[in-house]
mmCIF file of C-alpha atoms in Angstrom:
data_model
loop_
_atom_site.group_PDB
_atom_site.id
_atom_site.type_symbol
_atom_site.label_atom_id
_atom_site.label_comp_id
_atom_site.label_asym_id
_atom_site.label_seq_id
_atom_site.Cartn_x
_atom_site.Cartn_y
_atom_site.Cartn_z
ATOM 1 C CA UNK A 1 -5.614 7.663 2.052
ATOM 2 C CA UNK A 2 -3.305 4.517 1.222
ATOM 3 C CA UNK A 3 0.406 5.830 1.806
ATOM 4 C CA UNK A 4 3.443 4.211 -0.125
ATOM 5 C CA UNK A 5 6.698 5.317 0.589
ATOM 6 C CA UNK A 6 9.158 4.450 -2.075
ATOM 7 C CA UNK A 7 12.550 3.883 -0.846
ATOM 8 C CA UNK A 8 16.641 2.608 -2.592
ATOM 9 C CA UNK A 9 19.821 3.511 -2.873
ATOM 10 C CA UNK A 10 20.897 5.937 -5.241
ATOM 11 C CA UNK A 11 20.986 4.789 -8.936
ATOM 12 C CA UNK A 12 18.595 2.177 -8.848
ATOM 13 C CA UNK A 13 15.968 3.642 -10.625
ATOM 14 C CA UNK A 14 13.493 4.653 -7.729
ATOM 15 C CA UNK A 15 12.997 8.510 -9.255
ATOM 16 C CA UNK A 16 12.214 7.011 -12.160
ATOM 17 C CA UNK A 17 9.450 4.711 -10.484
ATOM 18 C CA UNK A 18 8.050 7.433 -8.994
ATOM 19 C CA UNK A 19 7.736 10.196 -12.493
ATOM 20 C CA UNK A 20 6.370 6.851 -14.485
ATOM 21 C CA UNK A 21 3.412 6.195 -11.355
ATOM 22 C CA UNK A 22 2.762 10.052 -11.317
ATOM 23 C CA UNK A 23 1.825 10.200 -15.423
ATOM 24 C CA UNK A 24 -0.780 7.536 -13.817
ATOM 25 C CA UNK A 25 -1.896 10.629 -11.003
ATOM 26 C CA UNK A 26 -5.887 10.775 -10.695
ATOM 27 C CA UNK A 27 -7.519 14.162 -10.256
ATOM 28 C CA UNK A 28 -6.993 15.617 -7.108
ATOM 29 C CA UNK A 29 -10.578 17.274 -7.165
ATOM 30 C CA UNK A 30 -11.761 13.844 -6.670
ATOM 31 C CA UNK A 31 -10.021 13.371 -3.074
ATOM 32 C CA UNK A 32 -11.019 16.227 -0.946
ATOM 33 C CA UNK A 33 -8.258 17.578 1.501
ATOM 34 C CA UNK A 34 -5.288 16.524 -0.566
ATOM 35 C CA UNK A 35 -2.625 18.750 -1.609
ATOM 36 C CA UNK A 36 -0.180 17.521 -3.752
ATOM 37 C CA UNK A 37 3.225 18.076 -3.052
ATOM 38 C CA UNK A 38 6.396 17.438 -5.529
ATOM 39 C CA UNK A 39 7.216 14.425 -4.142
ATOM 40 C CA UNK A 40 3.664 12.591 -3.999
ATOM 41 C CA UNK A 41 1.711 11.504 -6.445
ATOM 42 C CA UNK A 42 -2.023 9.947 -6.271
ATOM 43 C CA UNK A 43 -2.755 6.963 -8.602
ATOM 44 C CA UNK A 44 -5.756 4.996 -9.444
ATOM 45 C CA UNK A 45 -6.373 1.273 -8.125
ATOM 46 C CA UNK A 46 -7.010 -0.639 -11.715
ATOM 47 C CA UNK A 47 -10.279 -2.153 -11.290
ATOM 48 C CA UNK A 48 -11.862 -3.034 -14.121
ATOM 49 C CA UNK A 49 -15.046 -4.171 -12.423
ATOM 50 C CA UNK A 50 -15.616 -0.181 -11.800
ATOM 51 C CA UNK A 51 -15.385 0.383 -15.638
ATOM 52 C CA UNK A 52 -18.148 -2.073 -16.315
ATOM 53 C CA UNK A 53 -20.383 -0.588 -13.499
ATOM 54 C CA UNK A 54 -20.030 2.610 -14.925
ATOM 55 C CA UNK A 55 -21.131 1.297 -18.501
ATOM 56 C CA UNK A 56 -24.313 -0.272 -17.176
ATOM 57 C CA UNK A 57 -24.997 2.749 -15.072
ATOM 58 C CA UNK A 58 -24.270 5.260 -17.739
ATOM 59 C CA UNK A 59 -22.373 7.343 -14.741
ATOM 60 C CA UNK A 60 -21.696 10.755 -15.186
ATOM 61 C CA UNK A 61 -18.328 10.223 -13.202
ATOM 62 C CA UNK A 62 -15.931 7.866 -12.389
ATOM 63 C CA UNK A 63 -14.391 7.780 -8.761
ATOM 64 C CA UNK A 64 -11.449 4.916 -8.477
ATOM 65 C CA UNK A 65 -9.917 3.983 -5.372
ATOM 66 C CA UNK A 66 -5.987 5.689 -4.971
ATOM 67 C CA UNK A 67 -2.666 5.280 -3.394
ATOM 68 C CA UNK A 68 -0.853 7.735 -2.140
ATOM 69 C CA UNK A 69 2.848 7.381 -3.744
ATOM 70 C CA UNK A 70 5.836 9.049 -1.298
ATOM 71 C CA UNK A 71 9.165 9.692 -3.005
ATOM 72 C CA UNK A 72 11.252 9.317 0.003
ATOM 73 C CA UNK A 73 14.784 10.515 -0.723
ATOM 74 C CA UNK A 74 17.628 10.822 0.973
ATOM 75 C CA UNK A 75 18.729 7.236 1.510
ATOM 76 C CA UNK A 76 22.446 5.966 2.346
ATOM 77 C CA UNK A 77 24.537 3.523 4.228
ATOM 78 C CA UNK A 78 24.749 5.582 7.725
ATOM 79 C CA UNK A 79 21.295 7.593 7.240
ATOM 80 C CA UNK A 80 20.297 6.597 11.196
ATOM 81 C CA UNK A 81 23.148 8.506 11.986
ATOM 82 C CA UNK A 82 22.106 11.634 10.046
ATOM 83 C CA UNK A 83 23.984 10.583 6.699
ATOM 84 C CA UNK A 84 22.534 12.160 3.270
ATOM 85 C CA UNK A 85 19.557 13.590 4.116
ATOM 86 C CA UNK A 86 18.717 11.081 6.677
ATOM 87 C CA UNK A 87 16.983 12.443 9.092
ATOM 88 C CA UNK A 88 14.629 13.682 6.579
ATOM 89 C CA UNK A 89 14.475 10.198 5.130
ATOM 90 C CA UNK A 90 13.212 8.772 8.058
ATOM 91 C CA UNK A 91 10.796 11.132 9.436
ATOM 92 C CA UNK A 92 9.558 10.670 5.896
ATOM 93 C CA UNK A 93 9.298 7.617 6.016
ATOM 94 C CA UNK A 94 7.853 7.038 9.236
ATOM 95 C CA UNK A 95 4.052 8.677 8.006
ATOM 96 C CA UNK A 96 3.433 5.825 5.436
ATOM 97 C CA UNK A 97 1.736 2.661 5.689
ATOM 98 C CA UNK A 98 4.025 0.528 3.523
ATOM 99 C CA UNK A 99 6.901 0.411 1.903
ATOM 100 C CA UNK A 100 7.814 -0.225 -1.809
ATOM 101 C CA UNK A 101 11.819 -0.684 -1.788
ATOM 102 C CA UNK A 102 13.280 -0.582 -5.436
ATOM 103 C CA UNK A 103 15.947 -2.872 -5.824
ATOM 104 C CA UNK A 104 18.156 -2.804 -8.621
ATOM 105 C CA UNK A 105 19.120 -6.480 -10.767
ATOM 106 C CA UNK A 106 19.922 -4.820 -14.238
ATOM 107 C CA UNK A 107 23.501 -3.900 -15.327
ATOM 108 C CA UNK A 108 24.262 -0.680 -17.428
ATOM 109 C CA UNK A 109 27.680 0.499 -17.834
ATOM 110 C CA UNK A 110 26.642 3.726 -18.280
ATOM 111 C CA UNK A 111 24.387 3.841 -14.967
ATOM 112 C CA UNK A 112 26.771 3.809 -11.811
ATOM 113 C CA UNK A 113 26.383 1.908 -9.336
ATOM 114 C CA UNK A 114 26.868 3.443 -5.239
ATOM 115 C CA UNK A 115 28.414 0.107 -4.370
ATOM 116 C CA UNK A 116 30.486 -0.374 -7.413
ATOM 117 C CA UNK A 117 28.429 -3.337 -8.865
ATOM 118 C CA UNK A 118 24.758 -4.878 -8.622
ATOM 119 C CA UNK A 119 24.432 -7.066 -6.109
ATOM 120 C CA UNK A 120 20.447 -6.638 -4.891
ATOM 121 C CA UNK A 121 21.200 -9.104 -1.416
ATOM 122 C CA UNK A 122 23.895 -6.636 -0.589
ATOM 123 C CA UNK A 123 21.784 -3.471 -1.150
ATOM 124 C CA UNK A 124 18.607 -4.546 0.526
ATOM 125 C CA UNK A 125 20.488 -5.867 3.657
ATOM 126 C CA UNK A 126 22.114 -2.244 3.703
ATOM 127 C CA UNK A 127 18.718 -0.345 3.914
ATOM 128 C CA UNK A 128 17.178 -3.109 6.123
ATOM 129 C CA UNK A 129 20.515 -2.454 8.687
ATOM 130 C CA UNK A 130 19.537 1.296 8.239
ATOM 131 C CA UNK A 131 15.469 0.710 9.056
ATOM 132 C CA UNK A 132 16.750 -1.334 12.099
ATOM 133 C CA UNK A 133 19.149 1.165 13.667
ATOM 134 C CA UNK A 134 16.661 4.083 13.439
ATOM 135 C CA UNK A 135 14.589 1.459 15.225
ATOM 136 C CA UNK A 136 16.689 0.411 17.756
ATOM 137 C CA UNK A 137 17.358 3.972 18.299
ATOM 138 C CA UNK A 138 13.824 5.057 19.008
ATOM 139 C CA UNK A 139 13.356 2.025 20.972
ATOM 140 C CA UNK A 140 15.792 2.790 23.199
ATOM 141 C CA UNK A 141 15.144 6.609 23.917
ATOM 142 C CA UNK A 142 11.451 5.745 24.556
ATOM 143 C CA UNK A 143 12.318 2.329 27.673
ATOM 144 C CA UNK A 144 15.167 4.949 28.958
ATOM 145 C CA UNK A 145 11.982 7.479 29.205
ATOM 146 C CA UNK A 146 9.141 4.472 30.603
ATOM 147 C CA UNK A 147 11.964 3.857 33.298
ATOM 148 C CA UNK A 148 11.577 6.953 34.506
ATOM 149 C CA UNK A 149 8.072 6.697 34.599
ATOM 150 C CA UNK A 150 8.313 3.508 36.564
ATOM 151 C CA UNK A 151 10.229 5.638 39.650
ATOM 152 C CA UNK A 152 6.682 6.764 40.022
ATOM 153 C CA UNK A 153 4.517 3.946 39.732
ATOM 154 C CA UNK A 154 3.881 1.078 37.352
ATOM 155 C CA UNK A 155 0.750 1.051 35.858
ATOM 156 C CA UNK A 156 -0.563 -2.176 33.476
ATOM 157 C CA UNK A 157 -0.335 0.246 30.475
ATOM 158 C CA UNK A 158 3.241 0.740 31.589
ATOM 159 C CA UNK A 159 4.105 -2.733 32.207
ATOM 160 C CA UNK A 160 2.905 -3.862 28.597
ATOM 161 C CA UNK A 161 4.789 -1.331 26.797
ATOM 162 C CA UNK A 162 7.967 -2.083 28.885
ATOM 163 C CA UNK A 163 7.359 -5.201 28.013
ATOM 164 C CA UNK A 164 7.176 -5.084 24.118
ATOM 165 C CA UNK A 165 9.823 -2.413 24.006
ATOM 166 C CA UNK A 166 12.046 -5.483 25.748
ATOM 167 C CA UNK A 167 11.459 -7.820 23.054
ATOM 168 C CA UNK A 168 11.119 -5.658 20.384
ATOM 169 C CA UNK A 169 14.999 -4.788 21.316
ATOM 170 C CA UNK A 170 16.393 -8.269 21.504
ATOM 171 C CA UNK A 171 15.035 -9.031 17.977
ATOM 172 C CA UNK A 172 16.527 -6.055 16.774
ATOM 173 C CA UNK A 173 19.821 -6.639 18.209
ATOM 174 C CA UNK A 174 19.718 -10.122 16.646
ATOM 175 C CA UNK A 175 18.809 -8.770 13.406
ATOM 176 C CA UNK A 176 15.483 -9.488 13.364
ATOM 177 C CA UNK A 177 12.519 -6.791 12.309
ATOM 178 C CA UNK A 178 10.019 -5.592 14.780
ATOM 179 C CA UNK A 179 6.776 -7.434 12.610
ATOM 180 C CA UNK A 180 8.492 -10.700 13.451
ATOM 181 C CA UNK A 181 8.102 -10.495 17.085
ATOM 182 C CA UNK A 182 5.235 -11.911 18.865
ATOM 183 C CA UNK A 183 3.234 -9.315 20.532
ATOM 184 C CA UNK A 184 -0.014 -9.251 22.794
ATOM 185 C CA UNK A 185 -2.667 -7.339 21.164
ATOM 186 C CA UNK A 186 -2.301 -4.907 24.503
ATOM 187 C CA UNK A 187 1.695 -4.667 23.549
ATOM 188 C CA UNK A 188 0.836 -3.947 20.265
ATOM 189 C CA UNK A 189 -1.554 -1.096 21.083
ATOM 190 C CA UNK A 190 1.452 0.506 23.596
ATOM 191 C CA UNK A 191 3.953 0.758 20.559
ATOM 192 C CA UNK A 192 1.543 1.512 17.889
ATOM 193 C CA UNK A 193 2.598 5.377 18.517
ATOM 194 C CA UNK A 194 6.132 4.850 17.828
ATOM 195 C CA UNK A 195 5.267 4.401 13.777
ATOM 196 C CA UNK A 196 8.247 1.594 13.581
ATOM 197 C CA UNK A 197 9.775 1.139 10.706
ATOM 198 C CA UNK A 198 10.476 -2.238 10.691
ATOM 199 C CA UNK A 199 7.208 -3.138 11.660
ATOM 200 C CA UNK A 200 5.714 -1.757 8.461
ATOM 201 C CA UNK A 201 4.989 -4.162 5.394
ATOM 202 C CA UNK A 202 7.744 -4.234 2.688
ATOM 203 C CA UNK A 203 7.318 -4.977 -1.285
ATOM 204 C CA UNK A 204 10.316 -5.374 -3.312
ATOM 205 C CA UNK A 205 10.540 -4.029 -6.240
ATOM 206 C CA UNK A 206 13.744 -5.918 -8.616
ATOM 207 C CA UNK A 207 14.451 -3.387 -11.096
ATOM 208 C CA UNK A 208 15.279 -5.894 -14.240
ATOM 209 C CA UNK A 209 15.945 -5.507 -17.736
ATOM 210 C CA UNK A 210 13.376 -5.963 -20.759
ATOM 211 C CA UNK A 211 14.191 -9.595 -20.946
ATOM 212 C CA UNK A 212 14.030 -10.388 -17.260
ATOM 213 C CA UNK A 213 10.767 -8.661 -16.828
ATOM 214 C CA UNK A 214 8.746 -10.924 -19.417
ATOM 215 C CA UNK A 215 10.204 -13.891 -17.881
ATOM 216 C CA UNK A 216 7.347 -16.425 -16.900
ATOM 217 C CA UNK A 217 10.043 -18.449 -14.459
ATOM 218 C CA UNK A 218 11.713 -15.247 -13.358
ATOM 219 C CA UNK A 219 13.179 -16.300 -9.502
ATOM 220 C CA UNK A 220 13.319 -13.438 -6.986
ATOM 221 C CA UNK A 221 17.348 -12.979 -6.230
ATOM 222 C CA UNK A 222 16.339 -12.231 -2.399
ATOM 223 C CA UNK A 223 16.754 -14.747 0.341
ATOM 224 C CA UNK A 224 14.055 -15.203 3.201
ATOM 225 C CA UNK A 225 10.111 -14.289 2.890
ATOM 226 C CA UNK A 226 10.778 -11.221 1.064
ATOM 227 C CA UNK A 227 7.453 -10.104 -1.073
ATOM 228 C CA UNK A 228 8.979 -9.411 -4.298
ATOM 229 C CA UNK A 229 8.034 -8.133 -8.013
ATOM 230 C CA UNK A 230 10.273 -7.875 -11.257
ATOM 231 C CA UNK A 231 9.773 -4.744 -12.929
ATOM 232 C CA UNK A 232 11.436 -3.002 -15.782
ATOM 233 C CA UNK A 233 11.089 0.335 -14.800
ATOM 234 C CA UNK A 234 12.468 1.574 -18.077
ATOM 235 C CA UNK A 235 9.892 -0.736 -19.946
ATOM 236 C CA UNK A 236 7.278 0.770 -17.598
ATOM 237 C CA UNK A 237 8.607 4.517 -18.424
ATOM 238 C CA UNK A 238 8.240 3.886 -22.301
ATOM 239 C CA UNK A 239 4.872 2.389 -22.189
ATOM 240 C CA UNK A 240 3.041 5.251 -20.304
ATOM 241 C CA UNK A 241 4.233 7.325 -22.834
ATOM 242 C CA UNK A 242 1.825 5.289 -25.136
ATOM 243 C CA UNK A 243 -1.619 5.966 -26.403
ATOM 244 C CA UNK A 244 -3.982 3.643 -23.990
ATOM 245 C CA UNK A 245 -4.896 1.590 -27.441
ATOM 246 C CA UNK A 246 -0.826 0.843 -28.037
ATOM 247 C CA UNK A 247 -0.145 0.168 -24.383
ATOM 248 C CA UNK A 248 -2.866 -2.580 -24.787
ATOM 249 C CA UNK A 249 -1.512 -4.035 -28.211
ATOM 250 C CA UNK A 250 2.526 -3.440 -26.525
ATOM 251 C CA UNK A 251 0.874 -5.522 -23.431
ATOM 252 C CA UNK A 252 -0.191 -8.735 -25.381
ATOM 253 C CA UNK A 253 3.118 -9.010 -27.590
ATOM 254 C CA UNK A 254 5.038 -9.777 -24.334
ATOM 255 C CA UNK A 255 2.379 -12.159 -23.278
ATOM 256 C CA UNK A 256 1.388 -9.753 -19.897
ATOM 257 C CA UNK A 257 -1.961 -8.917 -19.525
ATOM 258 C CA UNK A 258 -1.307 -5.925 -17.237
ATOM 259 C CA UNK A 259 1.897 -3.872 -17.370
ATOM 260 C CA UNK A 260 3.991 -4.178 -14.320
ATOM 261 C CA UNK A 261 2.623 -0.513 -12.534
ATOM 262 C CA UNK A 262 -0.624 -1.782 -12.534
ATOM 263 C CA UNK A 263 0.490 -4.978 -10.724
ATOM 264 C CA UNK A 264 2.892 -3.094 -8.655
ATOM 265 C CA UNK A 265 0.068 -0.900 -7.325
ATOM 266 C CA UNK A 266 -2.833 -3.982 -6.975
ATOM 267 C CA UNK A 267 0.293 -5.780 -5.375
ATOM 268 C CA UNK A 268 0.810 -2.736 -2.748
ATOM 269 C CA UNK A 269 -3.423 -3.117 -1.940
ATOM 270 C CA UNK A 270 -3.435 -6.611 -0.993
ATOM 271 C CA UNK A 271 0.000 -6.337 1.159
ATOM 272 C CA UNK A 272 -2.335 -3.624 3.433
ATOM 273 C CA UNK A 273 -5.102 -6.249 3.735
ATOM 274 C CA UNK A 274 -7.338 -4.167 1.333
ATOM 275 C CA UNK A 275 -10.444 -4.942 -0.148
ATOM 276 C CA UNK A 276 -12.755 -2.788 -2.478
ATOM 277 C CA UNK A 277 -16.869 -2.094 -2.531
ATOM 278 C CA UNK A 278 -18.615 -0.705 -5.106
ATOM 279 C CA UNK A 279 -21.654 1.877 -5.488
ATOM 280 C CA UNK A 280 -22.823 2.664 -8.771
ATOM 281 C CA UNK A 281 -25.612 5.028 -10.396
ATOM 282 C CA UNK A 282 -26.411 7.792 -12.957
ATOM 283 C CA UNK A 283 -24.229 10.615 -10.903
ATOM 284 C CA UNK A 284 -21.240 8.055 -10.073
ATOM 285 C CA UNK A 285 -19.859 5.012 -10.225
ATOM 286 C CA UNK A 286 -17.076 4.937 -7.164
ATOM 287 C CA UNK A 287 -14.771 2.443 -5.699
ATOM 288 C CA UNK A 288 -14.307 2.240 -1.553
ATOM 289 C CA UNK A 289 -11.658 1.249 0.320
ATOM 290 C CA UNK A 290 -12.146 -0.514 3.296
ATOM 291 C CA UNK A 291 -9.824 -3.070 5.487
ATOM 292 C CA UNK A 292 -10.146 -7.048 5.001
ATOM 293 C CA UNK A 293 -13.030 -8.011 7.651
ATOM 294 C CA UNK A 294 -14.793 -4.749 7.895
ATOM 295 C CA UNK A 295 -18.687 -4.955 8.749
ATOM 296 C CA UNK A 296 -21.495 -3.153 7.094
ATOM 297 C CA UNK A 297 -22.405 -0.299 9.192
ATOM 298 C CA UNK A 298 -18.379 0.578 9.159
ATOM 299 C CA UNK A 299 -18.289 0.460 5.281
ATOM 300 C CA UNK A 300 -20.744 2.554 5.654
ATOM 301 C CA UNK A 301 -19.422 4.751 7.697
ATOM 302 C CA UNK A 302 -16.750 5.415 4.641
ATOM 303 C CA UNK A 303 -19.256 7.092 2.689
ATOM 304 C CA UNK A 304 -19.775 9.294 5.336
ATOM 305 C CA UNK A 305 -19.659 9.084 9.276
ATOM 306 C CA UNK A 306 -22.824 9.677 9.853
ATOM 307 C CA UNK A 307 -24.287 6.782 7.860
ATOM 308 C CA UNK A 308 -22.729 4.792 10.752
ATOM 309 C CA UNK A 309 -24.685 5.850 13.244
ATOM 310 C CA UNK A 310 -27.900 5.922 11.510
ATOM 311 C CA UNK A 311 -26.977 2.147 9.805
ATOM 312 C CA UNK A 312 -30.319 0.142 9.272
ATOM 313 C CA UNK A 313 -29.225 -2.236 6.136
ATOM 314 C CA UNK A 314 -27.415 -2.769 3.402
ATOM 315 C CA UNK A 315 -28.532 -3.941 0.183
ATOM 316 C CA UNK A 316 -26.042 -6.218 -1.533
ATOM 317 C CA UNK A 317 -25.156 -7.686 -5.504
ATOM 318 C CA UNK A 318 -22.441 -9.246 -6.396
ATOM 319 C CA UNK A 319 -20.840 -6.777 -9.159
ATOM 320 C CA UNK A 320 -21.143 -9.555 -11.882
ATOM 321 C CA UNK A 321 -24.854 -10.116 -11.451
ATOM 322 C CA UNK A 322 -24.962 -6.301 -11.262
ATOM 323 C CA UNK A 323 -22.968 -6.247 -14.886
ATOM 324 C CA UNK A 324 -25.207 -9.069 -16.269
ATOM 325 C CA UNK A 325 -28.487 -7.971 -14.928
ATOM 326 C CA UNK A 326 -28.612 -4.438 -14.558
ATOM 327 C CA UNK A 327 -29.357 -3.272 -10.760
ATOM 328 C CA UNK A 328 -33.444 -3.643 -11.790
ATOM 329 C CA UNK A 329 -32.886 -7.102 -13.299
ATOM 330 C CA UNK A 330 -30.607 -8.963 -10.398
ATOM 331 C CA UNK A 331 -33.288 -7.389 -7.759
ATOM 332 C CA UNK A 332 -36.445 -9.302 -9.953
ATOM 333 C CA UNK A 333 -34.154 -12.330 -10.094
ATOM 334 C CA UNK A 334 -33.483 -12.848 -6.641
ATOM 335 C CA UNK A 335 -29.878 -11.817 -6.388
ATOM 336 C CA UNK A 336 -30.228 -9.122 -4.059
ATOM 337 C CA UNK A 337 -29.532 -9.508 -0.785
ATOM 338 C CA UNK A 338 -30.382 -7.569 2.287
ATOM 339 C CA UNK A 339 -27.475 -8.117 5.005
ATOM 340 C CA UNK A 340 -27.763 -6.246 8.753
ATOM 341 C CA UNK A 341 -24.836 -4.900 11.218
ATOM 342 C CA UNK A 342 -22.830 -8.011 11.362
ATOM 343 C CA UNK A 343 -22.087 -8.533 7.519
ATOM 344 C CA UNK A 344 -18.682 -8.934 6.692
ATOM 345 C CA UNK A 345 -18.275 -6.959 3.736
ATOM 346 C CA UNK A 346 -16.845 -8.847 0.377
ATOM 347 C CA UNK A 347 -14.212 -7.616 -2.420
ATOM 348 C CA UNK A 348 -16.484 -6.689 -5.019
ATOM 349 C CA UNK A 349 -19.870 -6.025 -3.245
ATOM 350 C CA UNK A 350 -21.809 -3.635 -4.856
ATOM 351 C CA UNK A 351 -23.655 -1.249 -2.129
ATOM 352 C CA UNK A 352 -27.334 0.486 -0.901
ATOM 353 C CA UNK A 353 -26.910 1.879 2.621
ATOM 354 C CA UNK A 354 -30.239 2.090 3.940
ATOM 355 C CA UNK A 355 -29.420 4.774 7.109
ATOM 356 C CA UNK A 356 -32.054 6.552 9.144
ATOM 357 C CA UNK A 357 -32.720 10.081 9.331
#
C-alpha cells in the first residue's frame, strides 16, 4: 500500500494533520495484512466515480483505494546527527514512498513557534538541510564500502553504482537533492536500495489560517518548484467533526467543492504517478491502484497474481458509459471494448479479466 510520511518541525500543526486524516481511517478488514499501529492511519482515495458504480450495481460492499498515512516524529535542526529522536525519524522515514511536509504560514500568539517566529522559507530549508545530510551520510558510508569492493575487481554493476554515488554526492554538496540528478536507468537501479531521502517526492503542505485557505489567488510563500497546497488544518479538524450532510453545506459557503483533506490526499496520488481502475458487481464495487502506464495483464495481476499468468483479455467501459448504461446496456450499444496484453490501462476503466484456468 501507498505510504505517506508526514513530516515538520514542532508546532506547526503536523499531529494535528495526522488525528484529522485518521477520523477519515477505512476499515482495516478491507486491506488484508495491515496492522495498524498508533502512528498510521489508512484513508480512503475520494472517488466519486466508485460511489456511482456501486449505485448502478446495487453492491453489497464498497472497497476504495487507501493511503497509508506515517506520523513521523521526531524532527529537529541536527536530527542527522542523532538530535530529538532522529535516528528514529529517519529510519522512519526512509520506508515511505512520499513525503507530505507541513509547513506552517499562520500566526497564533498562543502557539509557539521553535524558531521564534513563522517564517515557512526558513523552516523548510531547515528540514531539507536535515534530508540532505542523512543523505550525504549514507552516501558516503556506502562509496567508502564499493571502494573496497573495487580492491577486488570492478564489475559493470560496480562501476554504475560508483558512478551515481559520485554524482549523487556533488549535488548534495552543492545543495542540490538526489531526484535532480541525471541518472542512467542502470545507475538508478544500483541506488534504488539505499531508499534516499531526497530522492523521494515532496508535497507541501502551508498550514494557513481560515482566511488564507479560501483564498482563490492564494500564492505559495516557497521559492523554486516546490509542489505546494494551502490548508487550514484547524478548518480541516472542525469540519470532520461534522455530520457528512453539514460538511457538504460548510463546503459550498466557502465556495470549495472538496475540503482541503480530500485534495491533500488526491494531491498525494497523482505526485506517485497513480491512476485508478474500477470493477463493479452485486458482491463489490472496488477501486485498484495501479502505476501510470501499467498494461492489462499487470492490472490484472493486482487482483490477484495468478490472473497474470493466465491473462487472455480484458473487457473494457469507460465508467461513465458504465453509469449511463448499466454494464448490459453499454455492451448492446457498442461501448465495450475487448483490449489484449499490450493495453495501457486508463484512469477510470472499468474491468472483466478474462484469465484461463
Amino acid at each position: 500500500m501507498l505510504q505517506v510520511g508526514i513530516v515538520g518541525l514542532p508546532n506547526v500543526g503536523k499531529s494535528t494533520l495526522f488525528k484529522t486524516l485518521t477520523k477519515k481511517q477505512v476499515p482495516c478488514e478491507n486491506f488484508p495484512f495491515c496492522t495498524i499501529e498508533p502512528n498510521v492511519g489508512i484513508v480512503e482515495v475520494p472517488d466519486e466515480r466508485l460511489q456511482a458504480l456501486t449505485k448502478v450495481s446495487k453492491s453489497q460492499k464498497v472497497i476504495t483505494a487507501a493511503i497509508q498515512f506515517v506520523d513521523i516524529a521526531g524532527l529537529v535542526a541536527g536530527a542527522h546527527k542523532g538530535e530529538g529522536l532522529g535516528n528514529k525519524f529517519l529510519a522512519n522515514i526512509r520506508e515511505v514512498d512520499m513525503i507530505a511536509h507541513v509547513v506552517r504560514a499562520f500566526k497564533d500568539p498562543n502557539v509557539h513557534h521553535v524558531s521564534g517566529d513563522v517564517n515557512p522559507m526558513r523552516d523548510v530549508e531547515i528540514i531539507e538541510l536535515e534530508l540532505a545530510m542523512a543523505d550525504l551520510d549514507t552516501v558516503e558510508k556506502r562509496l567508502n564500502n564499493l571502494h573496497g569492493k573495487m580492491k577486488t575487481g570492478k564489475t559493470k554493476e560496480i562501476e554504475e553504482e560508483d558512478s551515481a554515488l559520485q554524482k549523487i554526492i556533488a549535488a548534495l554538496k552543492s545543495g542540490k537533492p538526489t531526484k535532480e540528478v541525471e541518472l542512467t536507468d542502470e545507475e538508478k537501479l544500483a541506488i534504488k536500495s539505499l531508499e534516499l531521502l531526497t530522492l523521494k517526492p515532496v508535497l507541501y503542505i502551508i498550514n494557513v489560517d481560515e482566511t488564507t485557505a479560501a483564498d482563490p489567488d492564494w500564492k505559495s510563500p516557497l521559492s523554486g518548484d516546490r509542489l505546494a497546497l494551502p490548508l487550514s488544518v484547524k478548518i480541516e479538524s472542525e469540519i470532520m467533526e461534522m455530520p457528512a450532510d453539514e460538511q457538504a453545506v460548510f463546503l459550498e459557503s466557502l465556495g470549495l467543492k472538496q475540503s482541503g483533506l480530500d485534495r491533500m490526499i488526491i494531491k498525494c496520488y497523482e505526485l506517485l504517478d497513480l491512476i485508478t481502475f474500477l470493477t463493479s458487481g452485486e458482491k463489490e464495487s472496488r477501486a485498484w491502484t495501479i502505476k501510470k502506464g501499467t498494461k492489462a495483464p499487470q492490472a490484472a495481476g493486482v487482483i490477484h497474481t495468478d490472473f497474470e499468468k493466465a491473462f487472455i483479455c480484458a473487457e473494457i467501459l469507460d465508467w461513465q458509459d458504465f453509469v449511463e448504461l448499466g454494464e448490459a446496456g453499454a455492451r448492446e450499444a457498442g461501448k465495450l471494448r475487448v483490449e489484449g496484453k499490450n493495453y495501457v490501462m486508463r484512469d477510470g476503466d472499468v474491468c472483466n479479466f478474462k484469465v484461463g484456468v
